[in-house]
CSV table of C-alpha atoms and ligand atoms in Angstrom, one decimal:
chain,number,residue,atom,x,y,z
A,1,MET,CA,264.2,259.7,137.4
A,2,PHE,CA,261.8,261.2,139.9
A,3,VAL,CA,258.7,262.1,138.0
A,4,LYS,CA,256.5,264.8,139.4
A,5,THR,CA,252.9,263.9,138.9
A,6,PRO,CA,249.8,265.6,140.3
A,7,ALA,CA,249.0,263.9,143.6
A,8,THR,CA,245.5,263.3,142.3
A,9,THR,CA,246.6,260.6,139.8
A,10,LYS,CA,243.7,258.2,139.6
A,11,ILE,CA,245.3,255.0,138.4
A,12,GLU,CA,248.0,255.2,141.0
A,13,ASP,CA,245.3,255.7,143.6
A,14,GLU,CA,243.4,252.7,142.7
A,15,THR,CA,246.3,250.2,142.8
A,16,LEU,CA,247.5,251.8,146.1
A,17,ASP,CA,244.0,251.6,147.5
A,18,THR,CA,243.7,247.8,146.9
A,19,GLN,CA,247.2,247.1,148.1
A,20,LEU,CA,246.8,249.0,151.3
A,21,ARG,CA,243.1,248.6,152.1
A,22,PRO,CA,242.5,247.3,155.6
A,23,LYS,CA,240.7,243.9,155.7
A,24,THR,CA,239.7,243.7,159.4
A,25,TRP,CA,238.3,246.0,162.1
A,26,ASP,CA,241.7,246.0,163.8
A,27,GLU,CA,243.4,247.3,160.7
A,28,TYR,CA,240.7,249.9,160.2
A,29,ILE,CA,242.2,252.8,162.1
A,30,GLY,CA,240.2,255.7,163.7
A,31,GLN,CA,236.5,256.5,163.1
A,32,ASP,CA,235.9,254.8,166.5
A,33,LYS,CA,232.3,255.9,167.0
A,34,VAL,CA,231.2,254.7,163.5
A,35,LYS,CA,233.0,251.4,164.1
A,36,GLN,CA,231.3,250.9,167.5
A,37,LYS,CA,227.8,251.5,166.1
A,38,LEU,CA,228.4,249.3,163.1
A,39,ASN,CA,229.7,246.5,165.3
A,40,ILE,CA,226.4,246.5,167.2
A,41,ILE,CA,224.4,246.4,164.0
A,42,ILE,CA,226.5,243.6,162.6
A,43,GLU,CA,226.6,241.5,165.7
A,44,ALA,CA,222.8,241.8,166.1
A,45,ALA,CA,222.3,240.7,162.5
A,46,LYS,CA,224.6,237.8,163.0
A,47,LYS,CA,222.8,236.7,166.1
A,48,ARG,CA,219.5,236.8,164.3
A,49,GLY,CA,220.9,235.1,161.3
A,50,GLU,CA,219.8,237.9,159.1
A,51,PRO,CA,221.7,240.1,156.6
A,52,VAL,CA,222.9,243.4,157.9
A,53,GLU,CA,220.5,246.4,157.4
A,54,HIS,CA,221.2,248.7,154.4
A,55,LEU,CA,223.9,251.2,155.2
A,56,LEU,CA,225.0,254.5,153.9
A,57,PHE,CA,228.4,256.1,154.3
A,58,TYR,CA,229.0,259.7,153.4
A,59,GLY,CA,232.1,261.9,153.6
A,60,ASN,CA,234.9,263.1,151.5
A,61,SER,CA,236.8,261.0,149.0
A,62,GLY,CA,239.6,258.9,150.5
A,63,LEU,CA,238.2,258.7,154.1
A,64,GLY,CA,237.5,254.9,154.0
A,65,LYS,CA,233.9,254.4,152.7
A,66,THR,CA,234.8,251.7,150.2
A,67,THR,CA,237.1,250.1,152.7
A,68,LEU,CA,234.3,249.9,155.3
A,69,ALA,CA,232.0,248.1,152.9
A,70,HIS,CA,234.7,245.5,152.3
A,71,VAL,CA,235.4,245.0,156.0
A,72,ILE,CA,231.7,244.5,156.7
A,73,SER,CA,231.3,241.9,154.0
A,74,ARG,CA,234.3,240.1,155.4
A,75,VAL,CA,233.1,240.3,159.0
A,76,MET,CA,229.8,238.9,157.9
A,77,GLY,CA,231.6,236.1,156.0
A,78,LYS,CA,229.7,237.1,152.8
A,79,GLY,CA,230.7,238.2,149.4
A,80,ILE,CA,230.6,241.7,148.0
A,81,LYS,CA,229.7,243.0,144.5
A,82,THR,CA,230.6,246.5,143.8
A,83,CYS,CA,229.5,249.1,141.2
A,84,SER,CA,229.1,252.8,140.9
A,85,GLY,CA,225.9,254.8,140.5
A,86,PRO,CA,226.7,256.3,137.1
A,87,THR,CA,227.5,252.8,135.6
A,88,LEU,CA,223.9,251.6,136.3
A,89,GLU,CA,222.6,253.0,133.1
A,90,LYS,CA,219.4,250.9,132.6
A,91,THR,CA,217.0,249.2,134.9
A,92,GLY,CA,218.2,245.9,133.3
A,93,ASP,CA,221.7,246.5,134.6
A,94,LEU,CA,220.4,246.7,138.2
A,95,ALA,CA,218.1,243.7,137.7
A,96,SER,CA,220.8,241.5,136.5
A,97,ILE,CA,223.1,242.4,139.4
A,98,LEU,CA,220.4,241.9,141.9
A,99,THR,CA,219.2,238.6,140.6
A,100,ASN,CA,222.8,237.3,140.6
A,101,LEU,CA,223.5,238.1,144.2
A,102,GLN,CA,223.9,235.4,146.8
A,103,ASP,CA,221.8,235.3,149.9
A,104,GLY,CA,223.3,237.8,152.5
A,105,GLU,CA,225.8,239.2,150.0
A,106,VAL,CA,226.8,242.9,150.1
A,107,LEU,CA,226.0,245.1,147.1
A,108,PHE,CA,228.2,248.2,147.3
A,109,VAL,CA,227.2,251.2,145.2
A,110,ASP,CA,229.7,254.0,145.1
A,111,GLU,CA,228.5,257.5,144.2
A,112,CYS,CA,225.0,256.4,144.9
A,113,HIS,CA,223.7,260.0,144.5
A,114,ARG,CA,224.3,259.5,140.8
A,115,ILE,CA,221.9,256.6,140.2
A,116,GLN,CA,219.5,257.4,137.3
A,117,ARG,CA,215.9,258.0,138.4
A,118,LEU,CA,214.3,254.9,136.8
A,119,VAL,CA,217.0,252.7,138.1
A,120,ALA,CA,216.6,254.2,141.6
A,121,GLU,CA,212.9,253.6,141.5
A,122,MET,CA,213.5,249.9,140.8
A,123,LEU,CA,216.1,249.8,143.6
A,124,TYR,CA,213.6,251.2,146.2
A,125,SER,CA,211.3,248.2,146.1
A,126,ALA,CA,214.3,245.8,146.0
A,127,LEU,CA,215.6,247.5,149.2
A,128,GLU,CA,212.2,247.4,150.9
A,129,ASP,CA,210.9,244.0,150.3
A,130,PHE,CA,213.6,242.3,148.1
A,131,LYS,CA,211.3,242.3,145.1
A,132,LEU,CA,211.8,243.6,141.6
A,133,HIS,CA,208.8,245.0,139.7
A,134,LEU,CA,209.5,244.5,136.1
A,135,ILE,CA,207.5,245.8,133.2
A,136,LEU,CA,207.4,243.5,130.3
A,137,GLY,CA,206.4,244.6,126.8
A,138,LYS,CA,205.2,248.0,125.7
A,139,GLY,CA,201.9,249.8,125.3
A,140,PRO,CA,198.6,248.0,125.8
A,141,MET,CA,200.4,244.6,125.9
A,142,ALA,CA,202.6,245.7,128.8
A,143,ARG,CA,202.4,243.7,132.0
A,144,THR,CA,204.2,243.8,135.3
A,145,MET,CA,206.0,241.0,136.9
A,146,GLU,CA,207.2,240.6,140.4
A,147,LEU,CA,210.5,238.8,140.9
A,148,ALA,CA,212.0,237.9,144.2
A,149,VAL,CA,215.7,238.7,144.7
A,150,PRO,CA,218.0,237.2,147.4
A,151,ARG,CA,218.1,239.0,150.7
A,152,PHE,CA,221.1,241.3,150.4
A,153,THR,CA,222.7,244.2,152.2
A,154,PHE,CA,222.9,247.4,150.2
A,155,ILE,CA,225.8,249.7,151.1
A,156,GLY,CA,225.8,253.1,149.5
A,157,ALA,CA,228.6,255.6,149.5
A,158,THR,CA,228.4,259.2,148.6
A,159,THR,CA,230.5,262.4,148.9
A,160,ARG,CA,227.3,264.5,148.6
A,161,LEU,CA,224.5,263.6,151.0
A,162,SER,CA,222.4,266.5,149.9
A,163,LEU,CA,222.0,265.1,146.4
A,164,LEU,CA,220.7,261.8,147.6
A,165,PRO,CA,217.0,261.3,146.8
A,166,GLY,CA,214.8,261.2,149.9
A,167,PRO,CA,213.2,257.8,149.1
A,168,LEU,CA,216.7,256.3,148.9
A,169,ARG,CA,217.8,258.0,152.1
A,170,ASN,CA,214.8,256.6,153.9
A,171,ARG,CA,215.6,253.1,153.1
A,172,PHE,CA,218.9,252.9,155.0
A,173,GLY,CA,218.9,251.3,158.4
A,174,GLY,CA,222.0,253.3,159.3
A,175,ILE,CA,223.6,256.5,157.9
A,176,PHE,CA,227.2,257.2,159.0
A,177,GLN,CA,229.4,260.2,158.3
A,178,LEU,CA,233.1,259.6,158.0
A,179,ASP,CA,235.2,262.5,159.4
A,180,PHE,CA,238.6,263.8,158.7
A,181,TYR,CA,241.3,261.8,160.6
A,182,THR,CA,243.4,263.1,163.4
A,183,SER,CA,247.2,263.3,162.9
A,184,GLU,CA,247.6,260.6,165.4
A,185,ASP,CA,245.5,258.2,163.4
A,186,LEU,CA,247.2,259.2,160.2
A,187,GLU,CA,250.5,258.4,161.7
A,188,LYS,CA,249.3,254.9,162.5
A,189,ILE,CA,248.0,254.5,159.0
A,190,ILE,CA,251.3,255.7,157.5
A,191,ARG,CA,253.3,253.3,159.7
A,192,ARG,CA,251.0,250.4,158.7
A,193,SER,CA,251.4,251.2,155.0
A,194,ALA,CA,255.1,251.6,155.3
A,195,ASN,CA,255.2,248.1,156.8
A,196,ILE,CA,253.2,246.7,153.9
A,197,LEU,CA,255.3,248.5,151.3
A,198,LYS,CA,258.5,247.5,153.2
A,199,VAL,CA,259.6,251.2,153.5
A,200,ALA,CA,261.9,252.2,156.3
A,201,ILE,CA,260.8,255.6,157.6
A,202,ASP,CA,261.6,257.4,160.8
A,203,GLN,CA,259.1,258.8,163.3
A,204,ASP,CA,259.8,262.5,162.4
A,205,ALA,CA,259.1,261.8,158.7
A,206,VAL,CA,255.9,259.9,159.6
A,207,ARG,CA,254.7,262.9,161.6
A,208,LEU,CA,255.6,265.3,158.8
A,209,LEU,CA,253.7,263.2,156.2
A,210,ALA,CA,250.7,263.0,158.6
A,211,THR,CA,250.5,266.8,158.9
A,212,ARG,CA,250.5,267.2,155.2
A,213,SER,CA,247.9,264.6,154.3
A,214,ARG,CA,244.8,266.7,154.4
A,215,PHE,CA,243.5,264.5,157.3
A,216,THR,CA,242.8,261.8,154.7
A,217,PRO,CA,244.2,258.3,154.6
A,218,ARG,CA,244.3,258.0,150.8
A,219,ILE,CA,246.5,261.1,150.6
A,220,ALA,CA,248.7,259.9,153.4
A,221,ASN,CA,249.4,256.7,151.5
A,222,ARG,CA,250.0,258.5,148.3
A,223,LEU,CA,252.5,260.9,149.8
A,224,LEU,CA,254.3,258.0,151.5
A,225,LYS,CA,254.6,256.3,148.1
A,226,ARG,CA,255.8,259.5,146.4
A,227,VAL,CA,258.4,260.2,149.1
A,228,ARG,CA,259.6,256.7,148.9
A,229,ASP,CA,260.2,257.1,145.2
A,230,PHE,CA,262.2,260.2,145.9
A,231,ALA,CA,264.3,258.4,148.6
A,232,THR,CA,265.0,255.6,146.2
A,233,VAL,CA,266.2,258.0,143.5
A,234,GLU,CA,268.4,259.7,146.1
A,235,GLY,CA,269.8,256.3,147.0
A,236,SER,CA,268.6,256.5,150.6
A,237,GLU,CA,267.4,253.4,152.4
A,238,LEU,CA,265.6,255.3,155.1
A,239,ILE,CA,263.1,258.1,154.8
A,240,THR,CA,264.2,260.8,157.2
A,241,LYS,CA,262.5,264.0,157.9
A,242,GLU,CA,264.9,265.8,155.5
A,243,MET,CA,264.2,263.4,152.8
A,244,ALA,CA,260.5,263.7,153.2
A,245,THR,CA,260.7,267.5,153.3
A,246,LYS,CA,262.6,267.5,150.0
A,247,GLY,CA,260.2,265.1,148.4
A,248,LEU,CA,257.2,267.1,149.5
A,249,GLU,CA,258.9,270.3,148.2
A,250,LEU,CA,259.3,268.7,144.8
A,251,LEU,CA,255.7,267.6,144.8
A,252,GLU,CA,254.8,271.2,145.7
A,253,VAL,CA,252.9,270.1,148.8
A,254,ASP,CA,253.1,273.0,151.2
A,255,GLU,CA,253.2,273.0,155.0
A,256,SER,CA,249.4,273.0,155.2
A,257,GLY,CA,249.1,270.1,152.7
A,258,LEU,CA,247.9,272.3,149.9
A,259,GLU,CA,248.9,271.4,146.4
A,260,PRO,CA,249.2,273.7,143.4
A,261,GLU,CA,245.6,273.1,142.4
A,262,ASP,CA,244.3,274.2,145.9
A,263,ARG,CA,246.5,277.3,145.8
A,264,LYS,CA,245.2,278.1,142.3
A,265,ILE,CA,241.6,278.1,143.6
A,266,LEU,CA,242.5,280.4,146.5
A,267,ARG,CA,244.4,282.7,144.3
A,268,CYS,CA,241.5,282.8,141.9
A,269,ILE,CA,239.1,283.9,144.6
A,270,ILE,CA,241.5,286.5,145.8
A,271,GLU,CA,243.0,287.9,142.6
A,272,ARG,CA,240.1,287.6,140.2
A,273,PHE,CA,237.1,288.0,142.4
A,274,GLY,CA,238.6,290.4,145.0
A,275,GLY,CA,238.4,287.7,147.7
A,276,GLY,CA,234.8,286.8,146.9
A,277,PRO,CA,232.0,286.2,147.4
A,278,VAL,CA,232.0,284.2,144.1
A,279,GLY,CA,229.6,281.6,143.0
A,280,ILE,CA,230.8,278.1,142.3
A,281,LYS,CA,230.2,278.2,138.5
A,282,ALA,CA,232.1,281.5,138.0
A,283,LEU,CA,234.9,280.2,140.2
A,284,ALA,CA,235.0,276.8,138.3
A,285,SER,CA,235.2,278.4,134.9
A,286,SER,CA,237.8,281.0,136.0
A,287,ALA,CA,240.0,278.3,137.5
A,288,ALA,CA,239.3,275.9,134.5
A,289,GLU,CA,238.0,273.1,136.8
A,290,GLU,CA,234.7,271.3,137.0
A,291,PRO,CA,232.4,272.6,139.7
A,292,GLU,CA,232.1,269.0,141.0
A,293,THR,CA,235.9,268.8,141.4
A,294,ILE,CA,235.9,272.0,143.4
A,295,LEU,CA,233.0,270.8,145.5
A,296,ASP,CA,234.3,267.3,146.2
A,297,ILE,CA,238.1,267.6,146.3
A,298,TYR,CA,239.3,271.2,146.9
A,299,GLU,CA,236.6,272.9,148.9
A,300,PRO,CA,236.1,270.5,151.8
A,301,TYR,CA,239.7,270.7,152.9
A,302,LEU,CA,240.0,274.5,152.3
A,303,MET,CA,237.0,274.9,154.5
A,304,GLN,CA,238.3,272.6,157.1
A,305,LEU,CA,241.5,274.7,157.3
A,306,GLY,CA,239.3,277.8,157.5
A,307,PHE,CA,240.8,279.2,154.3
A,308,ILE,CA,237.4,279.7,152.6
A,309,GLU,CA,234.0,280.2,153.9
A,310,ARG,CA,230.6,279.6,152.2
A,311,THR,CA,228.1,282.4,152.3
A,312,PRO,CA,224.7,282.6,150.6
A,313,GLN,CA,226.4,284.8,148.0
A,314,GLY,CA,229.2,282.4,147.3
A,315,ARG,CA,232.8,281.5,148.5
A,316,VAL,CA,234.9,284.0,150.4
A,317,ALA,CA,238.6,283.8,151.1
A,318,THR,CA,239.4,284.4,154.7
A,319,SER,CA,242.2,286.3,156.3
A,320,LEU,CA,244.0,282.9,156.9
A,321,ALA,CA,244.0,282.3,153.2
A,322,TYR,CA,245.6,285.7,152.5
A,323,LYS,CA,248.2,285.0,155.2
A,324,HIS,CA,249.0,281.6,153.8
A,325,LEU,CA,249.6,282.9,150.3
A,326,GLY,CA,251.5,286.0,151.7
A,327,ILE,CA,249.0,288.4,150.1
A,328,ALA,CA,248.0,291.6,152.0
A,329,MET,CA,244.3,291.6,152.7
A,330,PRO,CA,242.5,294.6,151.4
A,331,GLN,CA,241.8,297.0,154.3
A,332,ARG,CA,238.0,297.1,153.8
A,333,ASP,CA,237.7,293.3,154.4
A,334,LEU,CA,239.4,293.7,157.8
A,335,LEU,CA,236.6,295.8,159.1
B,1,LIG,N1,240.4,253.7,158.6
B,1,LIG,C1,241.4,253.4,157.8
B,1,LIG,N2,242.5,252.8,158.3
B,1,LIG,C2,243.6,252.6,157.5
B,1,LIG,N3,243.6,252.9,156.2
B,1,LIG,C3,242.5,253.5,155.6
B,1,LIG,C4,241.4,253.8,156.4
B,1,LIG,N4,240.5,254.4,155.6
B,1,LIG,C5,241.0,254.5,154.4
B,1,LIG,N5,242.3,253.9,154.4
B,1,LIG,C6,243.2,253.9,153.3
B,1,LIG,O1,242.8,254.9,152.3
B,1,LIG,C7,242.4,254.2,151.1
B,1,LIG,C8,241.2,254.9,150.5
B,1,LIG,O2,240.1,254.5,151.3
B,1,LIG,P1,238.7,254.3,150.5
B,1,LIG,O3,237.9,253.3,151.4
B,1,LIG,O4,238.9,253.8,149.1
B,1,LIG,O5,238.0,255.7,150.6
B,1,LIG,P2,236.7,256.3,150.0
B,1,LIG,O6,235.9,255.1,149.5
B,1,LIG,O7,236.0,256.9,151.1
B,1,LIG,O8,237.0,257.2,148.9
B,1,LIG,C9,242.3,252.8,151.4
B,1,LIG,O9,242.7,251.9,150.4
B,1,LIG,C10,243.1,252.5,152.6
B,1,LIG,O10,244.4,252.2,152.2
B,2,LIG,MG1,235.5,254.8,147.4
């Protein structure tokens, strides 16, 4: 039975991510400028026999930040430890991770804009001089102790650069933005994934999936997998364009790559707020979504397509959004 699930299923994402994640520079498709600059930093560090400088990657979810961190650790021939900002609850959590690192190892912290303030403060000195300043005891008996940690490379990832504390931002040797992918690169990614998953797919179907993938590799992979399920249920060995079209229809992914949730946000702005401007909080509560989900998942792509615009007063639906949904735009907005 072909089960329709929201394309944002988290667990499916994570297994797919690890299965399809590129391991080398050659497999890491696109983002050429970022790759070039990183290569120089890495090769220089290797020549000097030092760990790579601390690096920050920012950009939307699914564009390859985590993957980059893994590729770098591999190219350096060093291990990688990973965690996420919100899971570092106490300074002790960070201290134990840092003291257990090997020399030159990569510490990858996802969502690093969400590190607690006290933990972040401890991290600053570790990043700067590879020392931890620990406070032992309480009150008048309290003393500080300095503890050296191995020289490591910190790699941070964030979807929201603006929320990153200044002192953390200043401690990165390189800050790189990951962009949306071109259709050409997405086609390469889909073909590579189809190979790994042993899926037969024709070029027209590859192209169709690429145009519906929101310029994002993770989504390209997810659509490929869902369409493969559909083809299997239909008893087809090869994913053709027709098969892919039917599968995407069932998933309710439209020709711009919008899913029901995206269209709900657009409709909400248009139908409940007269096309906007509407503030993020009002929009979130009206659409029954978290403001963060709108900011991180829906909005970047809707803005990229030119369906919504941000103004100081809030979000506004553009004429393209009206057209896409087949809703007549109120006359006054056309002025
Ligand atoms: N440049 C790339 N080339 C090929 N596949 C990629 C690339 N970037 C991401 N992917 C695919 O997309 C998935 C999600 O990437 P990930 O690094 O987890 O994104 P992020 O950490 O930015 O959310 C990966 O598992 C991988 O399969
Ligand atoms: Mg990630």
